[in-house]
PDB file of C-alpha atoms in Angstrom:
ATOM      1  CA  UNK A   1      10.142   2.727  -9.799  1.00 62.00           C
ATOM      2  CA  UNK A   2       9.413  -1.519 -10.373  1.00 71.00           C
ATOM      3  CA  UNK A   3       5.776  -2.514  -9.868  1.00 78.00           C
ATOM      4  CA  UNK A   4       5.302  -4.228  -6.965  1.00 91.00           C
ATOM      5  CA  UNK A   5       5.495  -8.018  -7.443  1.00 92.00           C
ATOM      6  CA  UNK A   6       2.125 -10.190  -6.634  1.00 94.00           C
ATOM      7  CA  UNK A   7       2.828 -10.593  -3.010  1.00 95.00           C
ATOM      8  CA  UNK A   8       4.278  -7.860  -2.760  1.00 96.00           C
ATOM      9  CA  UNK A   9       0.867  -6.102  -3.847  1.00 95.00           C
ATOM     10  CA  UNK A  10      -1.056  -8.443  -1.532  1.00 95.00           C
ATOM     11  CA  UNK A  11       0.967  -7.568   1.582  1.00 96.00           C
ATOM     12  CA  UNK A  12       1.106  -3.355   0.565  1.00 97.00           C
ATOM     13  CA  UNK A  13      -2.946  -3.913  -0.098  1.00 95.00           C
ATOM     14  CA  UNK A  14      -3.429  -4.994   2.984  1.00 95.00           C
ATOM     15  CA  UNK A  15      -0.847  -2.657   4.749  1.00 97.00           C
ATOM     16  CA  UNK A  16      -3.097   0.421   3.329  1.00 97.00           C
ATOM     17  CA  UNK A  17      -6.303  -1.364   4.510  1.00 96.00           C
ATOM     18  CA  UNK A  18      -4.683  -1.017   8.362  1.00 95.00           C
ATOM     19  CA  UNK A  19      -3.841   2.463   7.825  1.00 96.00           C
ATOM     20  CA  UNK A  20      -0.193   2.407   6.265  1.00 96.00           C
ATOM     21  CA  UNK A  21       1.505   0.371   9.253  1.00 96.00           C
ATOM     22  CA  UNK A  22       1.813  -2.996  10.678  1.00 97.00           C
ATOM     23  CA  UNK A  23       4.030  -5.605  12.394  1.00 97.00           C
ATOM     24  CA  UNK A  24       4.181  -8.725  10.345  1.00 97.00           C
ATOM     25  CA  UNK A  25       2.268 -10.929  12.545  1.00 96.00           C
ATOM     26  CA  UNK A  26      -0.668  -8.597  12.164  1.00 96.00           C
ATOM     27  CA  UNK A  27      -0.485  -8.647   8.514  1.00 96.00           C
ATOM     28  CA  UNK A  28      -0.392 -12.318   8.719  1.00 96.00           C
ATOM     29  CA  UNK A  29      -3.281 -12.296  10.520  1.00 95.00           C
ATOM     30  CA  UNK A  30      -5.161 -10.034   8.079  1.00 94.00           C
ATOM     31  CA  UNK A  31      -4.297 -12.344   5.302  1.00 94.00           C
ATOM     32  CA  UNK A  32      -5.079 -15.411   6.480  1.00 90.00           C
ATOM     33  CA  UNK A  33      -8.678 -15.361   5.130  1.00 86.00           C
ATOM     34  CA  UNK A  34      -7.223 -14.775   1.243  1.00 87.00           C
ATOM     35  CA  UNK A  35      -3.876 -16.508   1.652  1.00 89.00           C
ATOM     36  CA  UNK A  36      -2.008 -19.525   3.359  1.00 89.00           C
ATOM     37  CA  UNK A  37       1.246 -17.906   4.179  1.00 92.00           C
ATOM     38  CA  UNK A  38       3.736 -18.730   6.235  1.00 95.00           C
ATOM     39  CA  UNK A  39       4.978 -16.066   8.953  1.00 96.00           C
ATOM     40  CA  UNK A  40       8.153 -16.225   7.321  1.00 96.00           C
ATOM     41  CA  UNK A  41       7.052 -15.592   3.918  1.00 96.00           C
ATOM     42  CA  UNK A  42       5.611 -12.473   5.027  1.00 97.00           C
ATOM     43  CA  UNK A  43       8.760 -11.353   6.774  1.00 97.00           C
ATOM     44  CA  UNK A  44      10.611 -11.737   3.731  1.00 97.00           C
ATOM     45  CA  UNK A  45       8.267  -9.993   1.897  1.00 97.00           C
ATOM     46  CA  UNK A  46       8.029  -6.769   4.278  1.00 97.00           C
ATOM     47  CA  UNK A  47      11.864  -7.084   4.732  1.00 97.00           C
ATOM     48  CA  UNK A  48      12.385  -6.707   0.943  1.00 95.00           C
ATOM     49  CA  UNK A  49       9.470  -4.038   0.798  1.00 97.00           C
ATOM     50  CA  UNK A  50      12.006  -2.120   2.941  1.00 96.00           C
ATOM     51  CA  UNK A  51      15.346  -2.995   1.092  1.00 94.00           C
ATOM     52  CA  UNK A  52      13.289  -1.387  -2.151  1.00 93.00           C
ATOM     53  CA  UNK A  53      11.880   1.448  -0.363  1.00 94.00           C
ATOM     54  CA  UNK A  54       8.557   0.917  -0.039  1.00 96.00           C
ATOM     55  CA  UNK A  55       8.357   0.431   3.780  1.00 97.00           C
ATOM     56  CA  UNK A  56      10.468   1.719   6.534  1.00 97.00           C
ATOM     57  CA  UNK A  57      10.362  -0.285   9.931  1.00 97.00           C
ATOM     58  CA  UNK A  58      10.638   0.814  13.631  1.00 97.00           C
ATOM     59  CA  UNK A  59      11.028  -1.406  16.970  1.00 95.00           C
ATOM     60  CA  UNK A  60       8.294  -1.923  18.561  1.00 90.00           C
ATOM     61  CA  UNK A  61       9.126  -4.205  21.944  1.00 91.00           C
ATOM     62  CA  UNK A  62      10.686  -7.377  19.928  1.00 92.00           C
ATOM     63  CA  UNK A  63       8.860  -6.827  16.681  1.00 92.00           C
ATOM     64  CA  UNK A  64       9.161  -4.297  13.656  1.00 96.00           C
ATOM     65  CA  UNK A  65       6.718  -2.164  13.040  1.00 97.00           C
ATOM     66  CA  UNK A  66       6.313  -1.913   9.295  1.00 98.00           C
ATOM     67  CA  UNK A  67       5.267   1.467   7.476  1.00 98.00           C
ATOM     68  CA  UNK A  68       4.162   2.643   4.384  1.00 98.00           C
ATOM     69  CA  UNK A  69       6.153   5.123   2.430  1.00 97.00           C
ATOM     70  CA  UNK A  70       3.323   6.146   0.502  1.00 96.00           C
ATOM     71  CA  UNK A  71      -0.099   6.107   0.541  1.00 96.00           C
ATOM     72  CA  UNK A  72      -1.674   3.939  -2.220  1.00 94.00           C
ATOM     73  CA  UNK A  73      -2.849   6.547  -4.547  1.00 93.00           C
ATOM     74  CA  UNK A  74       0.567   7.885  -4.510  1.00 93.00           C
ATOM     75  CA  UNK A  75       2.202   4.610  -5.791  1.00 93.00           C
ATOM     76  CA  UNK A  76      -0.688   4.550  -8.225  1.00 90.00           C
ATOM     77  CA  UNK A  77       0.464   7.846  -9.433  1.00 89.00           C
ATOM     78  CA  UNK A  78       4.106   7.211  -9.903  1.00 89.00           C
ATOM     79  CA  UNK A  79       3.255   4.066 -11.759  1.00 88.00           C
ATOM     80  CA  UNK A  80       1.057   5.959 -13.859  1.00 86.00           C
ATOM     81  CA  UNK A  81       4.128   8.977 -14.443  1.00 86.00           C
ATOM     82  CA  UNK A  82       6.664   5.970 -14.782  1.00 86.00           C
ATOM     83  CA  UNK A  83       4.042   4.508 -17.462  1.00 84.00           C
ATOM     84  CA  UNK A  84       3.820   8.217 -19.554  1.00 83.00           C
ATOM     85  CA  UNK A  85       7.712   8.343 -19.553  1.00 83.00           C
ATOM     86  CA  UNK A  86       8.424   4.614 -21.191  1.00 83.00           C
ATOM     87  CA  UNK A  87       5.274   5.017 -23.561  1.00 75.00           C
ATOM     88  CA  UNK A  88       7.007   6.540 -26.096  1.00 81.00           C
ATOM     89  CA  UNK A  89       5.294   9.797 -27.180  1.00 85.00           C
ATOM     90  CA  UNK A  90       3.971  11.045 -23.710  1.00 83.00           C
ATOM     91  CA  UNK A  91       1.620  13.320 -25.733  1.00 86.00           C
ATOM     92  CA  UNK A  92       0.202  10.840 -27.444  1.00 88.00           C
ATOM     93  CA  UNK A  93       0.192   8.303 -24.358  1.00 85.00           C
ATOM     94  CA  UNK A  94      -1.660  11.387 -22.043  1.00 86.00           C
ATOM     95  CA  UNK A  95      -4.157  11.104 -25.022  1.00 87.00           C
ATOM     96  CA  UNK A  96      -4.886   7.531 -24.879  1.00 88.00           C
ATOM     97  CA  UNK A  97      -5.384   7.402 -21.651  1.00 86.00           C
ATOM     98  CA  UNK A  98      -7.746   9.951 -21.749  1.00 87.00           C
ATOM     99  CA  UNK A  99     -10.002   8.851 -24.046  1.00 90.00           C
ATOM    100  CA  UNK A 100     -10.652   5.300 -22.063  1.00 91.00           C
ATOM    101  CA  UNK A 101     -11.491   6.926 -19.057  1.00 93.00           C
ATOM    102  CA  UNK A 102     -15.065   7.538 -18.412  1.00 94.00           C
ATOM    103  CA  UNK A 103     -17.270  10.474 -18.773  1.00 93.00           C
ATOM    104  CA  UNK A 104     -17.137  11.047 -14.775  1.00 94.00           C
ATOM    105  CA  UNK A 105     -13.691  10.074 -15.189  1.00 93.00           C
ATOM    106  CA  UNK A 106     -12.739  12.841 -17.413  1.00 90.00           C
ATOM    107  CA  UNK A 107     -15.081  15.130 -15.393  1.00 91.00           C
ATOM    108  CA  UNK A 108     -13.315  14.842 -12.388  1.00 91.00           C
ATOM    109  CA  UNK A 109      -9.774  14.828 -14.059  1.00 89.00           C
ATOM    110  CA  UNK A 110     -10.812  18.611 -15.077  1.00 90.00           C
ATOM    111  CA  UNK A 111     -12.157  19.303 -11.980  1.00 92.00           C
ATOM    112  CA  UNK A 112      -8.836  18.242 -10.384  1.00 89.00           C
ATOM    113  CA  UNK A 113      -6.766  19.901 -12.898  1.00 89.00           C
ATOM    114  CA  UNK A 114      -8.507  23.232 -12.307  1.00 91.00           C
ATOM    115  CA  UNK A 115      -8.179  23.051  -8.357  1.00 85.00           C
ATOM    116  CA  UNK A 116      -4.897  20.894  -7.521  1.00 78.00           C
ATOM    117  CA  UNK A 117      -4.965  21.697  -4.191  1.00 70.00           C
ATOM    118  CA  UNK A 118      -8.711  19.625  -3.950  1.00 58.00           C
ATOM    119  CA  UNK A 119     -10.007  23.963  -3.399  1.00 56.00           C
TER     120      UNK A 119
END
């Protein structure tokens, strides 16, 4: 799986923030206070969000409504899994990432180890 590009981060960021779905005028809307974008840009963006499999989109009256694939923790853990497989010696790359978490960190990687299922 490719990172997401910079906009393409942006528009998914905000996407999450609404709860996973939106038509591109309403993401527009929610990123007018960081961004200047042009409706358009944004409908290329969420159109090749969907090409790459990221979104799916549904009619909604003459719009698309756009929606999430996954939730954002998911992405961050298949970026995190894609990251362990290029790294070389995935022992070794589990390890460093290990040690710079945190003390909490670690503490609740244990805890969530011990009970997947969030028990």
């Amino acid at each position: 799986m490719r990172q997401l590009g910079v906009l393409e981060g942006v528009v998914m960021n905000e996407l999450w923030a609404a709860g996973g779905s939106g038509t591109v005028r309403e993401m527009v809307g929610r990123l007018r206070d960081q961004r200047d974008l042009a409706y358009t840009t944004v409908l290329s963006t969420m159109s090749n969000l969907v090409d790459k499999g990221y979104l799916t989109r549904t009619s909604e009256g003459r719009a698309h409504r756009y929606h999430a694939v996954m939730t954002r923790a998911e992405y961050a853990a298949r970026l995190m899994r894609d990251a362990m497989g290029r790294g070389g010696d995935a022992d070794l790359v589990l390890l460093q990432f290990a040690e710079g978490l945190t003390t909490d960190q670690q503490d609740r990687l244990k805890k969530a180890l011990e009970h997947p299922s969030g028990d």
